[in-house]
């Protein structure tokens, strides 16, 4: 995938799949909870479809994360200095994952406590979930643009260094042309 579609497409696969599959889960769950029929299904069938979509979300999210996103994330560190790598990895791995996990738990708890039940908190949790997926896609897009600009700049510097300088023609034009004097016979 990296070779044919590039870093940006590979890195966007995980949040895109999570947003679509998670959106299906929330759509079916909210519709079933409110008695709304989607595609002619009764509420119980939609609840089952929501469970299936939730399971699919977990499978797709884990598969895409471990196969594509983690590889994409590690590719970002390749061009960095040792100090930048250690600071960047610490920030992303430690802060990003820990804040993400505990932040998700806090959002869920606050929504459930404020609304009284998981069923009534579901719309708020869905909004936060889809917003995070959209922000994740935006962040990957921005990083992809920055990486492309960096690679283009680096490629231009290498091309410039490999190109031999043009010959100096200014000194050739100012050199007098030797004349041959006729010789006496």
PDB file of C-alpha atoms in Angstrom:
ATOM      1  CA  UNK A   1       0.000   0.000   0.000  1.00  0.00           C
ATOM      2  CA  UNK A   2       2.836   2.401   0.853  1.00  0.00           C
ATOM      3  CA  UNK A   3       4.485   1.799  -2.511  1.00  0.00           C
ATOM      4  CA  UNK A   4       1.363   2.283  -4.627  1.00  0.00           C
ATOM      5  CA  UNK A   5      -0.678   4.832  -2.702  1.00  0.00           C
ATOM      6  CA  UNK A   6       1.936   6.548  -0.537  1.00  0.00           C
ATOM      7  CA  UNK A   7       2.342   7.373   3.125  1.00  0.00           C
ATOM      8  CA  UNK A   8      -0.678   9.655   3.321  1.00  0.00           C
ATOM      9  CA  UNK A   9      -3.167   7.034   2.102  1.00  0.00           C
ATOM     10  CA  UNK A  10      -1.738   4.341   4.373  1.00  0.00           C
ATOM     11  CA  UNK A  11      -1.821   6.592   7.427  1.00  0.00           C
ATOM     12  CA  UNK A  12      -5.385   7.753   6.686  1.00  0.00           C
ATOM     13  CA  UNK A  13      -6.735   4.203   6.365  1.00  0.00           C
ATOM     14  CA  UNK A  14      -7.069   3.592  10.111  1.00  0.00           C
ATOM     15  CA  UNK A  15      -9.031   6.733  11.076  1.00  0.00           C
ATOM     16  CA  UNK A  16     -11.119   6.467   7.909  1.00  0.00           C
ATOM     17  CA  UNK A  17     -12.071   2.824   8.545  1.00  0.00           C
ATOM     18  CA  UNK A  18     -12.702   3.548  12.219  1.00  0.00           C
ATOM     19  CA  UNK A  19     -14.939   6.497  11.354  1.00  0.00           C
ATOM     20  CA  UNK A  20     -16.973   4.536   8.804  1.00  0.00           C
ATOM     21  CA  UNK A  21     -17.311   1.334  10.861  1.00  0.00           C
ATOM     22  CA  UNK A  22     -17.877   3.256  14.104  1.00  0.00           C
ATOM     23  CA  UNK A  23     -20.394   5.480  12.338  1.00  0.00           C
ATOM     24  CA  UNK A  24     -22.278   2.337  11.318  1.00  0.00           C
ATOM     25  CA  UNK A  25     -22.242   1.120  14.901  1.00  0.00           C
ATOM     26  CA  UNK A  26     -23.573   4.404  16.259  1.00  0.00           C
ATOM     27  CA  UNK A  27     -26.144   4.772  13.465  1.00  0.00           C
ATOM     28  CA  UNK A  28     -27.598   1.309  14.042  1.00  0.00           C
ATOM     29  CA  UNK A  29     -27.451   1.612  17.829  1.00  0.00           C
ATOM     30  CA  UNK A  30     -29.088   5.034  17.906  1.00  0.00           C
ATOM     31  CA  UNK A  31     -31.758   4.008  15.398  1.00  0.00           C
ATOM     32  CA  UNK A  32     -32.540   0.824  17.346  1.00  0.00           C
ATOM     33  CA  UNK A  33     -32.638   2.775  20.615  1.00  0.00           C
ATOM     34  CA  UNK A  34     -35.106   5.290  19.164  1.00  0.00           C
ATOM     35  CA  UNK A  35     -37.258   2.748  17.295  1.00  0.00           C
ATOM     36  CA  UNK A  36     -36.333   4.122  13.874  1.00  0.00           C
ATOM     37  CA  UNK A  37     -36.254   1.639  11.006  1.00  0.00           C
ATOM     38  CA  UNK A  38     -33.163   1.674   8.797  1.00  0.00           C
ATOM     39  CA  UNK A  39     -33.262  -0.352   5.549  1.00  0.00           C
ATOM     40  CA  UNK A  40     -36.561  -1.916   6.623  1.00  0.00           C
ATOM     41  CA  UNK A  41     -35.097  -3.628   9.718  1.00  0.00           C
ATOM     42  CA  UNK A  42     -36.962  -3.845  12.986  1.00  0.00           C
ATOM     43  CA  UNK A  43     -35.275  -2.426  16.147  1.00  0.00           C
ATOM     44  CA  UNK A  44     -34.018  -5.844  17.288  1.00  0.00           C
ATOM     45  CA  UNK A  45     -32.395  -6.557  13.908  1.00  0.00           C
ATOM     46  CA  UNK A  46     -30.788  -3.092  14.007  1.00  0.00           C
ATOM     47  CA  UNK A  47     -29.475  -3.778  17.492  1.00  0.00           C
ATOM     48  CA  UNK A  48     -27.863  -6.955  16.164  1.00  0.00           C
ATOM     49  CA  UNK A  49     -26.525  -5.024  13.181  1.00  0.00           C
ATOM     50  CA  UNK A  50     -25.118  -2.453  15.624  1.00  0.00           C
ATOM     51  CA  UNK A  51     -23.381  -5.199  17.606  1.00  0.00           C
ATOM     52  CA  UNK A  52     -21.971  -6.591  14.355  1.00  0.00           C
ATOM     53  CA  UNK A  53     -20.804  -3.105  13.293  1.00  0.00           C
ATOM     54  CA  UNK A  54     -19.185  -2.602  16.718  1.00  0.00           C
ATOM     55  CA  UNK A  55     -17.334  -5.916  16.439  1.00  0.00           C
ATOM     56  CA  UNK A  56     -16.313  -5.036  12.892  1.00  0.00           C
ATOM     57  CA  UNK A  57     -15.057  -1.669  14.128  1.00  0.00           C
ATOM     58  CA  UNK A  58     -12.800  -3.364  16.661  1.00  0.00           C
ATOM     59  CA  UNK A  59     -11.455  -5.879  14.127  1.00  0.00           C
ATOM     60  CA  UNK A  60     -10.853  -3.258  11.445  1.00  0.00           C
ATOM     61  CA  UNK A  61      -9.383  -0.764  13.899  1.00  0.00           C
ATOM     62  CA  UNK A  62      -6.890  -3.250  15.350  1.00  0.00           C
ATOM     63  CA  UNK A  63      -5.938  -4.678  11.965  1.00  0.00           C
ATOM     64  CA  UNK A  64      -5.443  -1.284  10.325  1.00  0.00           C
ATOM     65  CA  UNK A  65      -3.632   0.144  13.344  1.00  0.00           C
ATOM     66  CA  UNK A  66      -1.099  -2.650  13.650  1.00  0.00           C
ATOM     67  CA  UNK A  67      -0.570  -3.218   9.927  1.00  0.00           C
ATOM     68  CA  UNK A  68      -0.692   0.327   8.527  1.00  0.00           C
ATOM     69  CA  UNK A  69      -0.861   3.084  11.104  1.00  0.00           C
ATOM     70  CA  UNK A  70       1.987   1.911  13.344  1.00  0.00           C
ATOM     71  CA  UNK A  71       4.201   1.462  10.275  1.00  0.00           C
ATOM     72  CA  UNK A  72       3.240   4.933   9.046  1.00  0.00           C
ATOM     73  CA  UNK A  73       3.981   6.404  12.451  1.00  0.00           C
ATOM     74  CA  UNK A  74       7.433   4.809  12.559  1.00  0.00           C
ATOM     75  CA  UNK A  75       8.239   6.073   9.044  1.00  0.00           C
ATOM     76  CA  UNK A  76       7.880   9.647  10.298  1.00  0.00           C
ATOM     77  CA  UNK A  77      10.794   9.171  12.699  1.00  0.00           C
ATOM     78  CA  UNK A  78      13.279   7.943  10.039  1.00  0.00           C
ATOM     79  CA  UNK A  79      14.582  11.342   8.964  1.00  0.00           C
ATOM     80  CA  UNK A  80      14.793  12.836  12.451  1.00  0.00           C
ATOM     81  CA  UNK A  81      17.873  13.255  14.614  1.00  0.00           C
ATOM     82  CA  UNK A  82      18.331  11.028  17.651  1.00  0.00           C
ATOM     83  CA  UNK A  83      17.159  13.782  20.032  1.00  0.00           C
ATOM     84  CA  UNK A  84      14.099  14.603  17.910  1.00  0.00           C
ATOM     85  CA  UNK A  85      13.206  10.901  17.750  1.00  0.00           C
ATOM     86  CA  UNK A  86      13.368  10.392  21.507  1.00  0.00           C
ATOM     87  CA  UNK A  87      11.385  13.542  22.307  1.00  0.00           C
ATOM     88  CA  UNK A  88       8.853  12.940  19.537  1.00  0.00           C
ATOM     89  CA  UNK A  89       8.311   9.294  20.379  1.00  0.00           C
ATOM     90  CA  UNK A  90       7.939  10.093  24.067  1.00  0.00           C
ATOM     91  CA  UNK A  91       5.335  12.746  23.308  1.00  0.00           C
ATOM     92  CA  UNK A  92       3.352  10.601  20.889  1.00  0.00           C
ATOM     93  CA  UNK A  93       3.627   7.209  22.557  1.00  0.00           C
ATOM     94  CA  UNK A  94       3.372   8.290  26.167  1.00  0.00           C
ATOM     95  CA  UNK A  95       1.188  11.367  26.084  1.00  0.00           C
ATOM     96  CA  UNK A  96      -0.839  10.562  22.980  1.00  0.00           C
ATOM     97  CA  UNK A  97      -1.829   7.040  23.877  1.00  0.00           C
ATOM     98  CA  UNK A  98      -2.331   7.669  27.586  1.00  0.00           C
ATOM     99  CA  UNK A  99      -4.331  10.852  27.118  1.00  0.00           C
ATOM    100  CA  UNK A 100      -6.314   9.157  24.357  1.00  0.00           C
ATOM    101  CA  UNK A 101      -7.227   6.161  26.482  1.00  0.00           C
ATOM    102  CA  UNK A 102      -7.950   7.996  29.701  1.00  0.00           C
ATOM    103  CA  UNK A 103      -9.601  10.880  27.836  1.00  0.00           C
ATOM    104  CA  UNK A 104     -11.990   8.466  26.141  1.00  0.00           C
ATOM    105  CA  UNK A 105     -12.849   6.905  29.475  1.00  0.00           C
ATOM    106  CA  UNK A 106     -13.457  10.325  31.066  1.00  0.00           C
ATOM    107  CA  UNK A 107     -15.664  11.483  28.189  1.00  0.00           C
ATOM    108  CA  UNK A 108     -17.713   8.284  28.414  1.00  0.00           C
ATOM    109  CA  UNK A 109     -18.087   8.523  32.192  1.00  0.00           C
ATOM    110  CA  UNK A 110     -19.070  12.190  32.115  1.00  0.00           C
ATOM    111  CA  UNK A 111     -21.606  11.579  29.335  1.00  0.00           C
ATOM    112  CA  UNK A 112     -23.148   8.610  31.168  1.00  0.00           C
ATOM    113  CA  UNK A 113     -23.271  10.431  34.515  1.00  0.00           C
ATOM    114  CA  UNK A 114     -24.700  13.600  32.961  1.00  0.00           C
ATOM    115  CA  UNK A 115     -27.362  11.855  30.890  1.00  0.00           C
ATOM    116  CA  UNK A 116     -28.281   9.065  33.295  1.00  0.00           C
ATOM    117  CA  UNK A 117     -27.742   5.998  31.096  1.00  0.00           C
ATOM    118  CA  UNK A 118     -25.503   4.657  28.377  1.00  0.00           C
ATOM    119  CA  UNK A 119     -28.412   4.694  25.922  1.00  0.00           C
ATOM    120  CA  UNK A 120     -29.086   8.404  26.451  1.00  0.00           C
ATOM    121  CA  UNK A 121     -25.334   9.186  26.416  1.00  0.00           C
ATOM    122  CA  UNK A 122     -24.849   7.424  23.067  1.00  0.00           C
ATOM    123  CA  UNK A 123     -25.468  10.518  20.858  1.00  0.00           C
ATOM    124  CA  UNK A 124     -22.857  12.513  22.763  1.00  0.00           C
ATOM    125  CA  UNK A 125     -20.341   9.679  22.692  1.00  0.00           C
ATOM    126  CA  UNK A 126     -20.989   9.268  18.948  1.00  0.00           C
ATOM    127  CA  UNK A 127     -20.383  12.985  18.349  1.00  0.00           C
ATOM    128  CA  UNK A 128     -17.100  12.909  20.267  1.00  0.00           C
ATOM    129  CA  UNK A 129     -16.006   9.689  18.547  1.00  0.00           C
ATOM    130  CA  UNK A 130     -16.700  10.978  15.036  1.00  0.00           C
ATOM    131  CA  UNK A 131     -15.107  14.347  15.872  1.00  0.00           C
ATOM    132  CA  UNK A 132     -11.937  12.606  17.048  1.00  0.00           C
ATOM    133  CA  UNK A 133     -11.850  10.507  13.852  1.00  0.00           C
ATOM    134  CA  UNK A 134     -12.272  13.681  11.755  1.00  0.00           C
ATOM    135  CA  UNK A 135      -9.538  15.503  13.722  1.00  0.00           C
ATOM    136  CA  UNK A 136      -7.281  12.450  13.320  1.00  0.00           C
ATOM    137  CA  UNK A 137      -7.837  12.491   9.546  1.00  0.00           C
ATOM    138  CA  UNK A 138      -7.061  16.214   9.485  1.00  0.00           C
ATOM    139  CA  UNK A 139      -3.879  15.750  11.503  1.00  0.00           C
ATOM    140  CA  UNK A 140      -2.685  12.936   9.236  1.00  0.00           C
ATOM    141  CA  UNK A 141      -3.447  15.084   6.175  1.00  0.00           C
ATOM    142  CA  UNK A 142      -1.477  18.006   7.588  1.00  0.00           C
ATOM    143  CA  UNK A 143       1.447  15.775   8.528  1.00  0.00           C
ATOM    144  CA  UNK A 144       1.353  14.211   5.056  1.00  0.00           C
ATOM    145  CA  UNK A 145       1.571  17.660   3.456  1.00  0.00           C
ATOM    146  CA  UNK A 146       4.499  18.611   5.696  1.00  0.00           C
ATOM    147  CA  UNK A 147       6.291  15.319   4.960  1.00  0.00           C
ATOM    148  CA  UNK A 148       5.841  15.767   1.204  1.00  0.00           C
ATOM    149  CA  UNK A 149       7.229  19.302   1.368  1.00  0.00           C
ATOM    150  CA  UNK A 150      10.209  18.058   3.413  1.00  0.00           C
ATOM    151  CA  UNK A 151      10.870  15.206   0.963  1.00  0.00           C
ATOM    152  CA  UNK A 152      10.616  17.562  -2.035  1.00  0.00           C
ATOM    153  CA  UNK A 153      13.037  19.978  -0.374  1.00  0.00           C
ATOM    154  CA  UNK A 154      15.454  17.169   0.409  1.00  0.00           C
ATOM    155  CA  UNK A 155      15.187  15.745  -3.121  1.00  0.00           C
ATOM    156  CA  UNK A 156      15.872  19.190  -4.610  1.00  0.00           C
ATOM    157  CA  UNK A 157      18.961  19.591  -2.399  1.00  0.00           C
ATOM    158  CA  UNK A 158      20.301  16.185  -3.471  1.00  0.00           C
ATOM    159  CA  UNK A 159      19.649  16.935  -7.157  1.00  0.00           C
ATOM    160  CA  UNK A 160      21.379  20.287  -6.811  1.00  0.00           C
ATOM    161  CA  UNK A 161      24.395  18.708  -5.123  1.00  0.00           C
ATOM    162  CA  UNK A 162      24.685  16.021  -7.835  1.00  0.00           C
ATOM    163  CA  UNK A 163      24.402  18.450 -10.776  1.00  0.00           C
ATOM    164  CA  UNK A 164      27.858  19.621 -11.913  1.00  0.00           C
ATOM    165  CA  UNK A 165      28.276  23.372 -12.152  1.00  0.00           C
ATOM    166  CA  UNK A 166      28.047  24.849 -15.651  1.00  0.00           C
ATOM    167  CA  UNK A 167      31.367  25.657 -17.295  1.00  0.00           C
ATOM    168  CA  UNK A 168      32.659  29.144 -16.704  1.00  0.00           C
ATOM    169  CA  UNK A 169      32.228  30.843 -20.086  1.00  0.00           C
ATOM    170  CA  UNK A 170      33.077  34.327 -18.915  1.00  0.00           C
ATOM    171  CA  UNK A 171      36.841  33.663 -18.916  1.00  0.00           C
ATOM    172  CA  UNK A 172      36.739  32.050 -22.383  1.00  0.00           C
ATOM    173  CA  UNK A 173      35.249  35.113 -24.003  1.00  0.00           C
ATOM    174  CA  UNK A 174      37.888  37.467 -22.568  1.00  0.00           C
ATOM    175  CA  UNK A 175      40.909  35.367 -23.589  1.00  0.00           C
ATOM    176  CA  UNK A 176      42.588  36.859 -26.640  1.00  0.00           C
ATOM    177  CA  UNK A 177      42.630  34.671 -29.723  1.00  0.00           C
ATOM    178  CA  UNK A 178      46.195  33.914 -30.797  1.00  0.00           C
ATOM    179  CA  UNK A 179      47.061  35.170 -34.235  1.00  0.00           C
ATOM    180  CA  UNK A 180      49.549  33.518 -36.499  1.00  0.00           C
ATOM    181  CA  UNK A 181      51.954  35.878 -38.131  1.00  0.00           C
ATOM    182  CA  UNK A 182      52.925  35.151 -41.722  1.00  0.00           C
ATOM    183  CA  UNK A 183      56.397  33.709 -42.014  1.00  0.00           C
ATOM    184  CA  UNK A 184      58.876  35.038 -44.552  1.00  0.00           C
ATOM    185  CA  UNK A 185      59.950  32.662 -47.266  1.00  0.00           C
TER     186      UNK A 185
END
